[in-house]
Amino acid sequence: MAKKSKSKQKKQKSPWVKRLLVALCCLAAGVLVYVGYRTFGPNTKAFGDNKFFYVRTGSTYSGVLDGLEEQEIIRSRSSFDWVARELGYPQHVKAGKYKISRGMSNFEIVKLLRSGKQTPVTLTITKLRTKKDFIHKICANLEADSATLLALINDQVYLRQFNVDTNTVMCAVLPNSYEFYWNTSAENAFKKIEAGRQEFWTQARRESAQHLGLTMNQVTILASIVEEESNKNDEKPLISSVYLNRFRKGMRLQADPTVKFALQDFGLRRIREVHLLFDSPYNTYRNEGLPPGPICTPSIKTLEAVLNTPETDYLYFCAKWDFSGYHAFAANYADHMKNARAYQAALNARGI
């Protein structure tokens, strides 16, 4: 009778054991779901399709965490922190520009940041006039330090390796599109842009420059004047011929854009006598030959126009009176003055 009673008691307890096991299983499943959601569930706030997050060189993990929260990228700081620590991210912070997509999970964000897989920056350089413009262009788009870049482009010893100096340094900047990582240093940014210039100057182009009797830097300086004179690519070779003819004859170039550069007044619409007297090595009304450096970064088309300068007898040109953007060319001063008077009359009629 005793054995039967124990068996019966065992049967009575078994449902509780089963319930306990089921409860434990449910709890374990709940924990797994919770952990899985914290890890693989979305943890971004409501923003557009993408948002860029920048990690500066030397950033700490706590700085990254603060940035993600302050820039309203992540919803839950604690869940991100838990996943980041589990994946060892605090010891592997990497600088860069990272694209965070809406709906990304903690796992995806941490994996991206830990990998250092950045979104490249495409930097398009068009016409720049001054070193200041160049520094702003680079440092507004990359992490590169402006003070460092300024020091580099004013360092004669450093620039010597690129065959430029502090006057001709902007000859090294060729308008084009360049791809960088956001955390590229000032020096590496300059080197990459200068490498683009070296690619442009093929052997054939170097020979064309030599045929004109010009160095690569002189071609760029002349092209910078042509660039500022006209946006009509089809007449740029003729404009180049005027200045090249004057240069070869030892005449002053008397290029209005060089006066604007000397004055640093690029919005000046009409050059007057007082402007021509401004004392500057860039004022080609006062100085013979080419200015000491380029007055802008000429486009590839303008550089090609100079390299393909035709043989002409033109020594003068001025804007056409019809304001078409084209110019009237002349081989002698008398014809030039007729053209100039017609243009000046048109300016006066418009009150310019």
Coordinates of C-alpha atoms in Angstrom, one line a residue:
M1 CA 0.0 0.0 0.0
A2 CA 2.9 2.4 0.8
K3 CA 4.5 1.9 -2.7
K4 CA 1.2 2.6 -4.4
S5 CA 0.8 5.8 -2.4
K6 CA 4.3 7.1 -3.5
S7 CA 3.5 6.4 -7.1
K8 CA 0.3 8.2 -6.9
Q9 CA 2.0 11.2 -5.2
K10 CA 4.6 11.3 -8.1
K11 CA 1.9 11.4 -10.7
Q12 CA 0.2 14.2 -8.8
K13 CA 3.4 16.3 -8.8
S14 CA 4.3 15.8 -12.5
P15 CA 1.9 18.4 -13.9
W16 CA 3.6 21.1 -11.8
V17 CA 7.0 20.0 -13.1
K18 CA 5.8 20.2 -16.6
R19 CA 4.3 23.7 -16.0
L20 CA 7.6 24.8 -14.5
L21 CA 9.6 23.6 -17.5
V22 CA 7.2 25.3 -19.9
A23 CA 7.5 28.5 -17.9
L24 CA 11.3 28.3 -18.0
C25 CA 11.2 27.6 -21.7
C26 CA 8.9 30.6 -22.3
L27 CA 11.2 32.8 -20.1
A28 CA 14.3 31.6 -22.1
A29 CA 12.5 32.3 -25.3
G30 CA 11.4 35.7 -24.2
V31 CA 15.0 36.5 -23.2
L32 CA 16.2 35.3 -26.6
V33 CA 13.6 37.4 -28.3
Y34 CA 14.5 40.4 -26.2
V35 CA 18.2 40.0 -26.9
G36 CA 17.6 39.4 -30.5
Y37 CA 15.5 42.5 -30.8
R38 CA 18.1 44.6 -29.0
T39 CA 20.7 43.3 -31.4
F40 CA 18.9 42.9 -34.7
G41 CA 15.8 45.1 -34.3
P42 CA 15.7 48.6 -35.8
N43 CA 17.3 51.3 -33.5
T44 CA 17.2 54.4 -35.6
K45 CA 15.1 57.5 -35.1
A46 CA 12.7 58.8 -37.7
F47 CA 14.8 60.7 -40.3
G48 CA 15.2 60.6 -44.1
D49 CA 16.3 57.5 -45.9
N50 CA 20.0 58.2 -44.9
K51 CA 21.9 60.2 -42.4
F52 CA 25.7 60.7 -42.4
F53 CA 27.6 60.3 -39.1
Y54 CA 31.1 61.7 -38.8
V55 CA 33.7 60.2 -36.4
R56 CA 36.7 62.6 -36.1
T57 CA 40.2 61.3 -35.8
G58 CA 41.1 60.6 -32.2
S59 CA 37.4 60.2 -31.1
T60 CA 36.7 58.0 -28.1
Y61 CA 33.9 55.5 -27.8
S62 CA 32.0 57.7 -25.3
G63 CA 32.3 60.5 -27.8
V64 CA 30.8 58.4 -30.6
L65 CA 28.0 57.3 -28.3
D66 CA 27.2 60.8 -27.3
G67 CA 27.3 61.9 -31.0
L68 CA 24.9 59.2 -32.1
E69 CA 22.5 60.3 -29.4
E70 CA 22.9 64.0 -29.8
Q71 CA 22.5 63.8 -33.6
E72 CA 19.3 61.8 -33.1
I73 CA 20.5 58.8 -35.0
I74 CA 19.8 56.1 -32.4
R75 CA 16.6 55.6 -30.3
S76 CA 18.1 53.6 -27.5
R77 CA 21.5 54.4 -26.1
S78 CA 21.6 51.5 -23.7
S79 CA 20.8 48.9 -26.3
F80 CA 23.4 50.2 -28.6
D81 CA 25.9 50.4 -25.8
W82 CA 25.2 46.8 -24.9
V83 CA 25.7 45.5 -28.5
A84 CA 28.7 47.7 -29.1
R85 CA 30.4 46.3 -26.0
E86 CA 29.5 42.7 -26.9
L87 CA 31.1 43.2 -30.3
G88 CA 34.2 44.9 -28.9
Y89 CA 33.6 48.2 -30.7
P90 CA 34.9 50.5 -27.9
Q91 CA 38.4 49.3 -28.6
H92 CA 38.1 49.7 -32.4
V93 CA 36.8 53.2 -33.0
K94 CA 37.7 54.3 -36.5
A95 CA 37.4 57.8 -38.0
G96 CA 35.4 58.5 -41.1
K97 CA 32.1 59.4 -42.7
Y98 CA 29.5 56.7 -42.3
K99 CA 26.1 56.4 -44.0
I100 CA 23.4 55.3 -41.5
S101 CA 20.2 54.1 -43.2
R102 CA 16.8 54.4 -41.5
G103 CA 15.8 51.2 -39.8
M104 CA 19.3 49.9 -39.3
S105 CA 19.8 47.6 -36.2
N106 CA 22.4 48.1 -33.5
F107 CA 24.3 45.1 -35.0
E108 CA 24.4 46.7 -38.4
I109 CA 25.4 50.1 -37.1
V110 CA 28.2 48.7 -34.9
K111 CA 29.4 46.4 -37.6
L112 CA 29.6 49.4 -40.0
L113 CA 31.4 51.7 -37.6
R114 CA 33.8 48.9 -36.4
S115 CA 34.7 48.0 -40.0
G116 CA 35.8 51.5 -40.9
K117 CA 33.9 51.1 -44.2
Q118 CA 33.4 54.8 -45.1
T119 CA 31.2 56.5 -47.6
P120 CA 33.7 58.3 -50.0
V121 CA 33.5 62.0 -50.5
T122 CA 33.4 63.2 -54.1
L123 CA 35.1 66.7 -54.2
T124 CA 34.5 68.6 -57.4
I125 CA 36.9 71.5 -57.9
T126 CA 35.8 74.1 -60.5
K127 CA 37.3 77.6 -60.7
L128 CA 39.1 78.8 -57.6
R129 CA 40.8 82.2 -57.5
T130 CA 42.9 82.2 -54.3
K131 CA 44.6 80.0 -51.8
K132 CA 41.9 80.9 -49.4
D133 CA 39.3 79.6 -51.8
F134 CA 41.3 76.3 -52.1
I135 CA 41.7 75.9 -48.3
H136 CA 38.0 76.5 -47.8
K137 CA 37.0 74.0 -50.5
I138 CA 39.1 71.2 -49.0
C139 CA 38.4 71.8 -45.3
A140 CA 34.7 72.4 -45.8
N141 CA 34.4 68.9 -47.3
L142 CA 37.1 66.9 -45.5
E143 CA 38.4 66.6 -42.0
A144 CA 41.7 68.1 -43.2
D145 CA 43.0 70.9 -40.9
S146 CA 42.9 74.4 -42.5
A147 CA 45.9 75.7 -40.5
T148 CA 48.0 72.7 -41.6
L149 CA 47.0 73.1 -45.3
L150 CA 47.8 76.8 -45.1
A151 CA 51.2 76.1 -43.7
L152 CA 51.9 73.5 -46.5
I153 CA 51.0 75.7 -49.4
N154 CA 53.2 78.5 -48.0
D155 CA 56.2 76.3 -47.4
Q156 CA 58.7 76.9 -50.2
V157 CA 60.8 73.8 -49.2
Y158 CA 57.8 71.5 -49.1
L159 CA 56.5 72.8 -52.5
R160 CA 59.8 72.4 -54.3
Q161 CA 59.2 68.6 -54.8
F162 CA 56.1 69.5 -56.9
N163 CA 58.0 72.1 -59.0
V164 CA 55.9 74.9 -57.7
D165 CA 56.4 77.7 -55.1
T166 CA 54.2 79.9 -53.0
N167 CA 53.3 81.9 -56.0
T168 CA 52.6 79.1 -58.5
V169 CA 51.2 76.6 -56.0
M170 CA 47.7 77.0 -57.4
C171 CA 49.1 75.6 -60.7
A172 CA 49.0 72.3 -58.9
V173 CA 45.2 72.4 -58.5
L174 CA 43.5 71.1 -61.6
P175 CA 39.7 71.5 -61.8
N176 CA 38.2 68.0 -61.7
S177 CA 36.3 65.6 -59.5
Y178 CA 38.4 63.8 -56.8
E179 CA 37.3 61.0 -54.5
F180 CA 38.6 61.1 -50.9
Y181 CA 37.8 59.5 -47.6
W182 CA 36.5 62.2 -45.3
N183 CA 39.3 61.8 -42.7
T184 CA 42.0 62.4 -45.4
S185 CA 44.8 64.7 -44.0
A186 CA 45.6 68.1 -45.4
E187 CA 48.9 66.8 -46.9
N188 CA 47.4 63.7 -48.5
A189 CA 44.6 65.8 -50.0
F190 CA 47.1 68.1 -51.6
K191 CA 49.2 65.2 -52.8
K192 CA 46.2 63.5 -54.5
I193 CA 45.1 66.7 -56.2
E194 CA 48.7 67.4 -57.4
A195 CA 48.8 63.8 -58.7
G196 CA 45.8 64.7 -60.9
R197 CA 47.8 67.5 -62.4
Q198 CA 50.7 65.1 -63.2
E199 CA 48.2 62.8 -65.0
F200 CA 47.0 65.7 -67.1
W201 CA 50.5 66.7 -68.2
T202 CA 51.2 63.8 -70.6
Q203 CA 54.3 63.8 -72.7
A204 CA 52.3 65.1 -75.7
R205 CA 51.1 68.1 -73.7
R206 CA 54.5 68.8 -72.3
E207 CA 55.8 68.9 -75.9
S208 CA 53.0 71.3 -76.9
A209 CA 54.1 73.6 -74.1
Q210 CA 57.7 73.5 -75.2
H211 CA 56.6 74.2 -78.8
L212 CA 55.0 77.4 -77.5
G213 CA 58.1 78.3 -75.5
L214 CA 56.3 77.9 -72.2
T215 CA 56.8 75.9 -69.1
M216 CA 53.8 73.9 -67.6
N217 CA 53.4 76.6 -65.0
Q218 CA 53.4 79.4 -67.6
V219 CA 50.8 77.6 -69.6
T220 CA 48.6 77.4 -66.5
I221 CA 49.2 81.1 -65.7
L222 CA 48.3 82.2 -69.2
A223 CA 45.3 79.8 -69.2
S224 CA 44.1 81.4 -66.0
I225 CA 44.0 84.8 -67.7
V226 CA 42.2 83.4 -70.7
E227 CA 39.7 81.6 -68.3
E228 CA 38.8 84.9 -66.7
E229 CA 38.5 86.7 -70.1
S230 CA 35.8 84.5 -71.7
N231 CA 33.5 81.6 -71.1
K232 CA 33.3 81.0 -74.9
N233 CA 35.5 77.9 -75.5
D234 CA 35.6 78.4 -79.2
E235 CA 37.3 81.8 -79.0
K236 CA 39.7 81.0 -76.2
P237 CA 42.5 79.9 -78.5
L238 CA 42.3 83.4 -80.2
I239 CA 42.5 85.2 -76.9
S240 CA 45.5 83.0 -76.0
S241 CA 47.2 84.0 -79.2
V242 CA 46.8 87.7 -78.3
Y243 CA 48.6 87.3 -75.0
L244 CA 51.2 84.9 -76.4
N245 CA 52.0 87.4 -79.2
R246 CA 52.3 90.3 -76.7
F247 CA 54.4 88.1 -74.3
R248 CA 56.8 87.1 -77.1
K249 CA 57.2 90.7 -78.2
G250 CA 58.0 91.9 -74.7
M251 CA 54.8 94.0 -74.5
R252 CA 52.8 94.3 -71.3
L253 CA 49.9 91.9 -71.4
Q254 CA 47.5 94.6 -70.1
A255 CA 44.9 92.0 -69.0
D256 CA 42.0 93.4 -67.1
P257 CA 41.4 90.2 -65.0
T258 CA 44.9 90.6 -63.6
V259 CA 43.9 94.0 -62.2
K260 CA 40.8 92.5 -60.6
F261 CA 43.0 89.9 -59.0
A262 CA 45.5 92.5 -57.8
L263 CA 42.7 94.5 -56.2
Q264 CA 41.0 91.3 -55.0
D265 CA 37.8 92.8 -56.4
F266 CA 36.3 90.1 -58.6
G267 CA 33.0 91.8 -59.0
L268 CA 34.5 94.9 -60.7
R269 CA 32.6 95.4 -63.9
R270 CA 34.6 98.2 -65.5
I271 CA 38.3 98.8 -65.2
R272 CA 39.1 102.5 -64.9
E273 CA 42.3 104.5 -65.0
V274 CA 42.7 104.6 -61.2
H275 CA 42.6 100.8 -61.1
L276 CA 45.4 100.4 -63.6
L277 CA 47.7 102.3 -61.3
F278 CA 47.4 99.9 -58.5
D279 CA 50.8 98.6 -57.4
S280 CA 50.9 94.8 -57.5
P281 CA 53.1 92.2 -59.3
Y282 CA 49.8 90.8 -60.6
N283 CA 48.9 94.1 -62.4
T284 CA 50.0 93.4 -66.0
Y285 CA 49.3 97.0 -66.9
R286 CA 52.3 98.0 -64.7
N287 CA 54.5 94.9 -65.1
E288 CA 55.9 93.1 -68.1
G289 CA 55.5 89.4 -68.7
L290 CA 53.2 86.9 -67.0
P291 CA 52.0 87.5 -63.4
P292 CA 53.9 85.5 -60.8
G293 CA 51.1 83.0 -60.4
P294 CA 47.7 82.0 -61.8
I295 CA 44.8 84.3 -61.1
C296 CA 42.4 81.3 -61.0
T297 CA 42.4 77.6 -61.6
P298 CA 41.7 77.3 -65.4
S299 CA 39.6 74.4 -66.7
I300 CA 41.0 71.6 -68.7
K301 CA 39.3 73.0 -71.8
T302 CA 41.1 76.3 -71.3
L303 CA 44.4 74.6 -70.8
E304 CA 43.8 72.7 -74.0
A305 CA 43.0 76.0 -75.8
V306 CA 46.3 77.5 -74.7
L307 CA 48.2 74.4 -75.7
N308 CA 46.6 74.7 -79.1
T309 CA 47.1 78.4 -79.6
P310 CA 47.0 79.2 -83.4
E311 CA 49.4 81.5 -85.2
T312 CA 47.8 84.9 -85.5
D313 CA 48.9 88.5 -85.8
Y314 CA 46.4 89.7 -83.2
L315 CA 47.8 92.0 -80.5
Y316 CA 44.5 93.5 -79.1
F317 CA 41.0 92.5 -78.3
C318 CA 38.0 93.9 -76.4
A319 CA 34.5 92.8 -75.6
K320 CA 32.0 93.2 -78.5
W321 CA 29.5 96.0 -78.2
D322 CA 26.6 93.6 -78.7
F323 CA 27.3 92.0 -75.2
S324 CA 27.2 88.6 -76.8
G325 CA 30.1 87.5 -74.6
Y326 CA 32.4 87.4 -77.7
H327 CA 35.4 89.7 -78.5
A328 CA 36.6 91.8 -81.4
F329 CA 40.2 91.2 -82.3
A330 CA 42.7 93.5 -84.0
A331 CA 46.3 93.4 -85.2
N332 CA 46.9 97.1 -84.8
Y333 CA 46.1 99.8 -82.3
A334 CA 44.0 101.9 -84.6
D335 CA 41.5 99.1 -85.3
H336 CA 41.5 98.2 -81.6
M337 CA 40.5 101.7 -80.6
K338 CA 37.6 101.6 -83.0
N339 CA 36.4 98.4 -81.3
A340 CA 37.1 99.8 -77.9
R341 CA 35.1 103.0 -78.5
A342 CA 32.1 101.0 -79.8
Y343 CA 32.2 98.9 -76.6
Q344 CA 32.6 101.9 -74.3
A345 CA 29.7 103.7 -75.9
A346 CA 27.6 100.6 -75.3
L347 CA 28.6 100.6 -71.7
N348 CA 27.7 104.3 -71.3
A349 CA 24.4 103.7 -72.9
R350 CA 23.6 101.1 -70.2
G351 CA 24.9 103.2 -67.4
I352 CA 27.7 100.9 -66.5

